[in-house]
PDB file of C-alpha atoms in Angstrom:
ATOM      1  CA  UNK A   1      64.611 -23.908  68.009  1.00 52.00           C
ATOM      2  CA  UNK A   2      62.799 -21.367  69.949  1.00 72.00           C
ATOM      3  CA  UNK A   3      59.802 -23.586  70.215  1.00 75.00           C
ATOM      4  CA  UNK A   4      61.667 -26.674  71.385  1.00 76.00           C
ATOM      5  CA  UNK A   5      63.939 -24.746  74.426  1.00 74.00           C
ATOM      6  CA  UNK A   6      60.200 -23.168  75.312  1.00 78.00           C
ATOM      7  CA  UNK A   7      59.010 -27.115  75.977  1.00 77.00           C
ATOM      8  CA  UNK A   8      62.262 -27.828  77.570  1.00 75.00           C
ATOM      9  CA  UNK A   9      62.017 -25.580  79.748  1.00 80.00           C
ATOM     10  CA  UNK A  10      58.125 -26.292  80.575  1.00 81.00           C
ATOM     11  CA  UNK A  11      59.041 -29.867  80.785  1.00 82.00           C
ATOM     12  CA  UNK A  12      62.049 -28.853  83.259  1.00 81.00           C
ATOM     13  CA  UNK A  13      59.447 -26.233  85.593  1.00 84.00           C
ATOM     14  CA  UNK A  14      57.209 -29.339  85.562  1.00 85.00           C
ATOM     15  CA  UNK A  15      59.259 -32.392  86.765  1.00 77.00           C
ATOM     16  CA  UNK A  16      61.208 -30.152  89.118  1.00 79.00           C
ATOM     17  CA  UNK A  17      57.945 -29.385  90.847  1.00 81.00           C
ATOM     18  CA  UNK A  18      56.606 -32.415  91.263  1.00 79.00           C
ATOM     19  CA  UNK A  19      60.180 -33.672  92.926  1.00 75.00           C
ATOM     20  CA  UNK A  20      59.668 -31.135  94.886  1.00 74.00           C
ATOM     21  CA  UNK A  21      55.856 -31.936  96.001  1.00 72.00           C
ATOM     22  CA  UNK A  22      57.515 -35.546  96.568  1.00 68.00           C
ATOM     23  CA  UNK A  23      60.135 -33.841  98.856  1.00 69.00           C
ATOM     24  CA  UNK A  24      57.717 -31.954 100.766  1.00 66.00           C
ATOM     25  CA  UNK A  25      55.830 -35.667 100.915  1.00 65.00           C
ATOM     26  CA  UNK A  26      59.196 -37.678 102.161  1.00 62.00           C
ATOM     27  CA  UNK A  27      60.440 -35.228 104.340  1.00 64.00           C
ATOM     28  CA  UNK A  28      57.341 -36.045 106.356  1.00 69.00           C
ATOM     29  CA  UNK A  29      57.688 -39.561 105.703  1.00 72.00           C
ATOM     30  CA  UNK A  30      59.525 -42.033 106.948  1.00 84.00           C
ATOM     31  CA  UNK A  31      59.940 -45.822 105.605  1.00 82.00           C
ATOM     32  CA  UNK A  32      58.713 -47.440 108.460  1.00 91.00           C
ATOM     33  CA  UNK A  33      54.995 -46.345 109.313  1.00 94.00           C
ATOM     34  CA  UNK A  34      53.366 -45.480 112.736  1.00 96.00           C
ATOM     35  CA  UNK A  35      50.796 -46.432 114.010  1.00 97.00           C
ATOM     36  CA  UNK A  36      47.879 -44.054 114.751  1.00 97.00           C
ATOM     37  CA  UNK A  37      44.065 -44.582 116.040  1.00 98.00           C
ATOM     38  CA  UNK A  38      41.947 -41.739 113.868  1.00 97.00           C
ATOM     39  CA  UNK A  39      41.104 -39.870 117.076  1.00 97.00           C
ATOM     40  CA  UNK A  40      45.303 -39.411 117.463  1.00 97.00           C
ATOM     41  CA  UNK A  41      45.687 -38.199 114.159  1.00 97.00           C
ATOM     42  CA  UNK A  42      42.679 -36.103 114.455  1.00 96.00           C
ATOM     43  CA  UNK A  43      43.283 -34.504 117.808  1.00 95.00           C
ATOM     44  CA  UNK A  44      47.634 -34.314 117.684  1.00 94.00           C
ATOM     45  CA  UNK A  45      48.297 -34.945 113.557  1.00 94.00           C
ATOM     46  CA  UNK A  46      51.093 -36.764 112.652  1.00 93.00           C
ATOM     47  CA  UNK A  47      53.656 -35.453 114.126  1.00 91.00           C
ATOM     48  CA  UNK A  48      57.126 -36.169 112.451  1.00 89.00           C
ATOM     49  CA  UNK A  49      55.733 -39.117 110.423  1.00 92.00           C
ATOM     50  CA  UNK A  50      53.449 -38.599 107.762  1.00 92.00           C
ATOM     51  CA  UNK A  51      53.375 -43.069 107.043  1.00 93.00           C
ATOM     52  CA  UNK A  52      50.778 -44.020 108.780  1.00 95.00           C
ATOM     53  CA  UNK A  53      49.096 -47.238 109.544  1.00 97.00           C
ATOM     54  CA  UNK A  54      45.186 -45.964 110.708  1.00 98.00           C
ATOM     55  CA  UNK A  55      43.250 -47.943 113.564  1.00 98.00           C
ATOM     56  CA  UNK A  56      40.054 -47.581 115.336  1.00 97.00           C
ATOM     57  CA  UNK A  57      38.344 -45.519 112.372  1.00 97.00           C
ATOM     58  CA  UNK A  58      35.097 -45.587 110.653  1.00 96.00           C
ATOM     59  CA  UNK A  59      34.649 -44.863 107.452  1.00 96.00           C
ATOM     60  CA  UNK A  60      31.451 -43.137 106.161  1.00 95.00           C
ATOM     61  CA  UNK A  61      30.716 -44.721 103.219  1.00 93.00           C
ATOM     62  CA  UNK A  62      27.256 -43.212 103.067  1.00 91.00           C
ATOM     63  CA  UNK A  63      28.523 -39.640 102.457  1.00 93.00           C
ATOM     64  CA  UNK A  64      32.015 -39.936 100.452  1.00 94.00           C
ATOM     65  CA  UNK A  65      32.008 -38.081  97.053  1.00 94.00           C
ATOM     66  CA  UNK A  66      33.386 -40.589  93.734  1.00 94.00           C
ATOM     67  CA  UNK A  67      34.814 -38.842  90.786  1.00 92.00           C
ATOM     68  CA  UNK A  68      34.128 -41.691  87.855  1.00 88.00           C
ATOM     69  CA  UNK A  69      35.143 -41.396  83.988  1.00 84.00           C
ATOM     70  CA  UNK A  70      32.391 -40.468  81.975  1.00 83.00           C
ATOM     71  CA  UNK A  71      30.010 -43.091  81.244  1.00 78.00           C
ATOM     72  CA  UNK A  72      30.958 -45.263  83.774  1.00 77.00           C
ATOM     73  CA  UNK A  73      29.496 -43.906  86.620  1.00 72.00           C
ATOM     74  CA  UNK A  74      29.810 -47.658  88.674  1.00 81.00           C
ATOM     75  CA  UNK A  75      33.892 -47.151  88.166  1.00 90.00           C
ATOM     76  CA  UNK A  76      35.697 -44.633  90.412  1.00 94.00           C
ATOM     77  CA  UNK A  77      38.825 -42.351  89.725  1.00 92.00           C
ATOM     78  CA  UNK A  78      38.774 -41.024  92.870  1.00 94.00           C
ATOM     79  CA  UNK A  79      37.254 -41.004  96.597  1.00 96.00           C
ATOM     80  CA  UNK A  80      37.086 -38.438  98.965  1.00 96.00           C
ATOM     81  CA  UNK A  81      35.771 -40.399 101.785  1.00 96.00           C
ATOM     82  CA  UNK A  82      34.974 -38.742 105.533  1.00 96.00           C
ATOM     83  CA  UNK A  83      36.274 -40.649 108.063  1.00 97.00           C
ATOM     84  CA  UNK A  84      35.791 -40.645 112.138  1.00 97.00           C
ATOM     85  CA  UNK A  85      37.111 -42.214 115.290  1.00 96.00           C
ATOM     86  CA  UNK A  86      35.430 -45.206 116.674  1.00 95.00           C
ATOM     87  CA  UNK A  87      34.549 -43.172 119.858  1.00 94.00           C
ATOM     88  CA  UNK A  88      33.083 -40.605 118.851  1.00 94.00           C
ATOM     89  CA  UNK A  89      29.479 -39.703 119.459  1.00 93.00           C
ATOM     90  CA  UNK A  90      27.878 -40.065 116.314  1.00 92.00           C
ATOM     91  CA  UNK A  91      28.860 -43.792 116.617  1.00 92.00           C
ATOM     92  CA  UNK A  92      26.356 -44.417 118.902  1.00 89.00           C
ATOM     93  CA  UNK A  93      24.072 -42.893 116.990  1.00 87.00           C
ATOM     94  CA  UNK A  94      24.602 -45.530 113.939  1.00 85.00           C
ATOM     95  CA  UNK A  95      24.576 -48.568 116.267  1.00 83.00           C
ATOM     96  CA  UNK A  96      20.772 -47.305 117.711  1.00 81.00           C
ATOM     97  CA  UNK A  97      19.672 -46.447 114.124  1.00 75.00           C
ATOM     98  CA  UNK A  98      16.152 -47.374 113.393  1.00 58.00           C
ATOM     99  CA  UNK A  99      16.144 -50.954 111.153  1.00 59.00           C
ATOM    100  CA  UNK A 100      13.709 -49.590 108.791  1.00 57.00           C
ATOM    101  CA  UNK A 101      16.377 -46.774 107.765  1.00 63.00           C
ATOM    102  CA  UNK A 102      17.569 -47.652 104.665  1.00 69.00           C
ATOM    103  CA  UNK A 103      21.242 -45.491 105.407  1.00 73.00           C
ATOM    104  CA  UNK A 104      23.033 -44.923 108.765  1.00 81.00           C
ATOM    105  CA  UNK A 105      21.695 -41.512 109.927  1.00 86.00           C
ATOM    106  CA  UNK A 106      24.178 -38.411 108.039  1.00 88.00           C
ATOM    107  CA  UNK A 107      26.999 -37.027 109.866  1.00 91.00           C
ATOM    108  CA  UNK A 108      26.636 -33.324 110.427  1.00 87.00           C
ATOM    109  CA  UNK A 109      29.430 -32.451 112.609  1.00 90.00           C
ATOM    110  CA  UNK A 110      32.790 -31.170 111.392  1.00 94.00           C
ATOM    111  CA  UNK A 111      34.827 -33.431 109.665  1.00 95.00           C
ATOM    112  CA  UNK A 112      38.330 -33.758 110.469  1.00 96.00           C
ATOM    113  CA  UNK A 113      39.992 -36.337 108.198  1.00 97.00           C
ATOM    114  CA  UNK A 114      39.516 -36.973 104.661  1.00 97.00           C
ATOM    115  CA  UNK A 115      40.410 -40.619 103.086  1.00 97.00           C
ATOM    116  CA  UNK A 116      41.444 -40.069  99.836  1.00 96.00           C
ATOM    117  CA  UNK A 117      42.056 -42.313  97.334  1.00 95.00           C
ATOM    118  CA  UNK A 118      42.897 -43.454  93.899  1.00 92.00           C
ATOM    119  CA  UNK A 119      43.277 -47.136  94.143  1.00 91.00           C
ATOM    120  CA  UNK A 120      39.595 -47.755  94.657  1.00 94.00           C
ATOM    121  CA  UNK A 121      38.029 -48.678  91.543  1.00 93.00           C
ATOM    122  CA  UNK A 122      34.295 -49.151  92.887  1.00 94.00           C
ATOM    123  CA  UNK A 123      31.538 -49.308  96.282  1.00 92.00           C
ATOM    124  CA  UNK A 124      32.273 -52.812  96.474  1.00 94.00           C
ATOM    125  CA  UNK A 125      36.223 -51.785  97.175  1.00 95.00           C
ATOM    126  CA  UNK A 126      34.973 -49.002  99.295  1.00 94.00           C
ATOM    127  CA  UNK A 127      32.892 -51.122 101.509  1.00 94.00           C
ATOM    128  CA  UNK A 128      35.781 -53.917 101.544  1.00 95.00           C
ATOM    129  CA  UNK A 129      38.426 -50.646 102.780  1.00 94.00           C
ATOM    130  CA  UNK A 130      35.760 -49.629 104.926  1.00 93.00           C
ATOM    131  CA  UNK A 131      35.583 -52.769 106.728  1.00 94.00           C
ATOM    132  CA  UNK A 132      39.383 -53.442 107.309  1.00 95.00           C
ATOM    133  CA  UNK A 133      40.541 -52.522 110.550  1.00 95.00           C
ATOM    134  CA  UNK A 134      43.964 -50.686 109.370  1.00 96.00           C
ATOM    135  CA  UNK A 135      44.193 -48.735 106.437  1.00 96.00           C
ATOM    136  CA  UNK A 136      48.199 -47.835 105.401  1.00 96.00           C
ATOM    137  CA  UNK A 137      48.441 -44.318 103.816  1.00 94.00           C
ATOM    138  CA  UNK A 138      50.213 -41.095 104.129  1.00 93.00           C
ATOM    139  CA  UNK A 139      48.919 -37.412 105.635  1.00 94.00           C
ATOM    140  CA  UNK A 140      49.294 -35.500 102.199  1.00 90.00           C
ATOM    141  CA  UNK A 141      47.762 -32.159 103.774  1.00 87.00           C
ATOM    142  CA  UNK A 142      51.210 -30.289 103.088  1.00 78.00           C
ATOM    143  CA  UNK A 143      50.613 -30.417  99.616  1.00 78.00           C
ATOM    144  CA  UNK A 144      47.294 -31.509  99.132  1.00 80.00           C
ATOM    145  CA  UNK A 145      43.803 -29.796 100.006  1.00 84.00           C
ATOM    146  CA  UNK A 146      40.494 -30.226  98.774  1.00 88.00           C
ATOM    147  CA  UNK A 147      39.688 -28.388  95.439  1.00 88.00           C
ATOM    148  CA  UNK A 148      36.718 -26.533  95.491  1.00 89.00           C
ATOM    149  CA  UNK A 149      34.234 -28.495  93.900  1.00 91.00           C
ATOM    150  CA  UNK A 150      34.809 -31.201  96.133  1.00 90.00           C
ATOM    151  CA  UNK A 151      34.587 -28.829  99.271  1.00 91.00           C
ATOM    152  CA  UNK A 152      31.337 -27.439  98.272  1.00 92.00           C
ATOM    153  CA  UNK A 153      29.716 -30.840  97.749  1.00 91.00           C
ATOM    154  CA  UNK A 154      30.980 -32.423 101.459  1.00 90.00           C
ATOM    155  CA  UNK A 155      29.640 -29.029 102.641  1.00 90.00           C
ATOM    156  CA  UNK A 156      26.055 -30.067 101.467  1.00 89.00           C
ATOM    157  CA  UNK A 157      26.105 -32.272 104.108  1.00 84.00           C
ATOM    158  CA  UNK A 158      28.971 -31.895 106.625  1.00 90.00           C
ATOM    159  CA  UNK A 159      31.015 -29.254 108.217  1.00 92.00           C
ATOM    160  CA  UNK A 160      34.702 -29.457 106.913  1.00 93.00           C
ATOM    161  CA  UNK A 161      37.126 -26.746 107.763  1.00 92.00           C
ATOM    162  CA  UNK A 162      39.711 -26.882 104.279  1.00 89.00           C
ATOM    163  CA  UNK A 163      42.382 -25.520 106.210  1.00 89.00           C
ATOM    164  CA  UNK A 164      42.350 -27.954 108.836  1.00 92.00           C
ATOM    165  CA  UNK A 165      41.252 -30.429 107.468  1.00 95.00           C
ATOM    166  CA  UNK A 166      43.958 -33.789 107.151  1.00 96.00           C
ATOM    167  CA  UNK A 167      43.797 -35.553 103.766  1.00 95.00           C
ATOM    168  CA  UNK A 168      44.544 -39.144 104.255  1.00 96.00           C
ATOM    169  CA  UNK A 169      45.994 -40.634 101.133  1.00 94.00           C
ATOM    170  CA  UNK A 170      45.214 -44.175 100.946  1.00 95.00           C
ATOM    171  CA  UNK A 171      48.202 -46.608 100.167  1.00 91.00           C
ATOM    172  CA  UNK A 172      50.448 -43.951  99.514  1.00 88.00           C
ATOM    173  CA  UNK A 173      54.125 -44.440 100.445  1.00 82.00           C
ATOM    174  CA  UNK A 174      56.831 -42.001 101.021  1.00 79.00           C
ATOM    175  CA  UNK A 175      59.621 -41.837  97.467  1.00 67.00           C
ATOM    176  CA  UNK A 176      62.741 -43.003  98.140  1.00 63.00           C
ATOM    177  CA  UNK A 177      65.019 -39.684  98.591  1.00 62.00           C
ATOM    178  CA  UNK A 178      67.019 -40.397  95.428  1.00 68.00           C
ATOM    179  CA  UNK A 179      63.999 -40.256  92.906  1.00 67.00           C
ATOM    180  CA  UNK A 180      62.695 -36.824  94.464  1.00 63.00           C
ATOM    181  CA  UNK A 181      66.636 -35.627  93.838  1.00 72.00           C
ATOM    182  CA  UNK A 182      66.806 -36.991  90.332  1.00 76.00           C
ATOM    183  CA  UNK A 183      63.234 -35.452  89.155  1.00 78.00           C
ATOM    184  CA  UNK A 184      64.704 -32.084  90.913  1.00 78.00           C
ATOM    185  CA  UNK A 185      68.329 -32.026  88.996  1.00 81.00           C
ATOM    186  CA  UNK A 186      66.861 -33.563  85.890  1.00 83.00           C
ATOM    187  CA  UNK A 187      64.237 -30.659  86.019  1.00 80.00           C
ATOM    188  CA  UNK A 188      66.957 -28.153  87.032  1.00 84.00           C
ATOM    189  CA  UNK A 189      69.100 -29.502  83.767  1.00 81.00           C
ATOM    190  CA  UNK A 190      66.007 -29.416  81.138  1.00 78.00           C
ATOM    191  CA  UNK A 191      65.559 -25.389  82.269  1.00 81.00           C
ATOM    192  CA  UNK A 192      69.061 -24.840  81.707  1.00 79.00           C
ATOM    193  CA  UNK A 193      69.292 -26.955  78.889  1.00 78.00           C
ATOM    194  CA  UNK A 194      66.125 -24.770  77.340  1.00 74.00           C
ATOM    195  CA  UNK A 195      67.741 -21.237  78.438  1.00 76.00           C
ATOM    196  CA  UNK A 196      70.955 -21.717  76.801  1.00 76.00           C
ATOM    197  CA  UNK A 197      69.363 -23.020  73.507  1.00 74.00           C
ATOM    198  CA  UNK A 198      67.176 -19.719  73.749  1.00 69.00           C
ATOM    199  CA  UNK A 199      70.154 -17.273  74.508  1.00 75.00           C
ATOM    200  CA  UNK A 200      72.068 -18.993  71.844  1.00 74.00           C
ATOM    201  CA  UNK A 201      69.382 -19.097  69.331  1.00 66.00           C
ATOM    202  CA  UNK A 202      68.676 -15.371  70.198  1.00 63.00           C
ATOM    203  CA  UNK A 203      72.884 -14.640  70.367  1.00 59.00           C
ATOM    204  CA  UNK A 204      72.912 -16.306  66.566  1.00 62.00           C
ATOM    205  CA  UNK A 205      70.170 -13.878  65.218  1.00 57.00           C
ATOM    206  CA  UNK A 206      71.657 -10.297  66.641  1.00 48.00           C
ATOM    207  CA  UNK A 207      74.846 -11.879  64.818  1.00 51.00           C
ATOM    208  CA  UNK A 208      73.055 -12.168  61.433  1.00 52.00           C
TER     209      UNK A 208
END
């Protein structure tokens, strides 16, 4: 009995957290999205709406890093993709590129916004995203950073600042406030559920 109030408990500890990362994720979030230019969410962040529809970006393609299941290196489990405004410098410097380059020129600057995603199964998706000119999602920085693999890697090539940083989740949505409350109190009830089992099992065998 021991054993089975120990994964209660675990199983408790677990869902409660992750209604509480989705609380943390709809408190910022609202139903409707706004909408944001990149060089807005860069320069102000989202302010009191994490839903955002994104305009006027660019996406470089060219430098994201893919996680892919082994084997399958064509398939992708998930992108962290740097993204800029459509005004910024370095823009200018991909329109003039030379035509016998075989990639837009590398972005060295620092990188202020992430695209992350796990809805994009390949390049051809990424290159179809790319090319969109919105991109719905929601600003997960609150609970979300880069790990640090995936920091070091971008940092081969780009300067990224992982507290500032915003991580742009792509077709994310804000939960509905009544699943985030139900994983909480059915977490909250699995702990409790696992403690009393424990103190009874333990009550039972100071008895014997």
């Amino acid at each position: 009995m021991n054993r089975f109030a120990i994964v209660l408990v675990v199983l408790g500890a677990i869902l409660g957290l992750l209604g509480f990362q989705a609380y943390k994720l709809t408190a910022g979030g609202k139903a409707q999205p706004q909408t944001m230019t990149a060089a807005e969410l860069i320069a102000n962040g989202p302010g009191d709406n994490s839903h955002i529809v994104l305009t006027d970006f660019h996406v470089l393609t060219w430098q994201t890093l893919v996680a892919s299941p082994p084997g399958r290196s064509f398939s992708y489990e998930e992108v962290w993709a740097p993204v800029i405004s459509t005004d910024d410098p370095h823009m200018e410097r991909i329109r003039n590129k030379s035509r016998f380059s075989i990639s837009p020129p590398s972005y060295r600057e620092e990188v202020k916004l992430i695209l992350y995603s796990r809805s994009i199964p390949s390049e051809v998706h990424l290159n179809s995203v790319s090319r969109e000119d919105k991109i719905q999602g929601l600003v997960t920085s609150s609970v979300q950073t880069l790990g640090r693999e995936e920091l070091e890697k971008l940092q081969q090539e780009m300067t990224i600042d992982r507290a500032r940083v915003i991580i742009f989740e792509h077709n994310r949505r804000p939960l509905e406030p009544m699943i985030w409350m139900l994983m909480v109190g059915c977490g909250i009830l699995l702990v409790l559920a696992g403690a009393g089992l424990f103190i009874m099992k333990r009550g039972t065998t100071v008895a014997d």
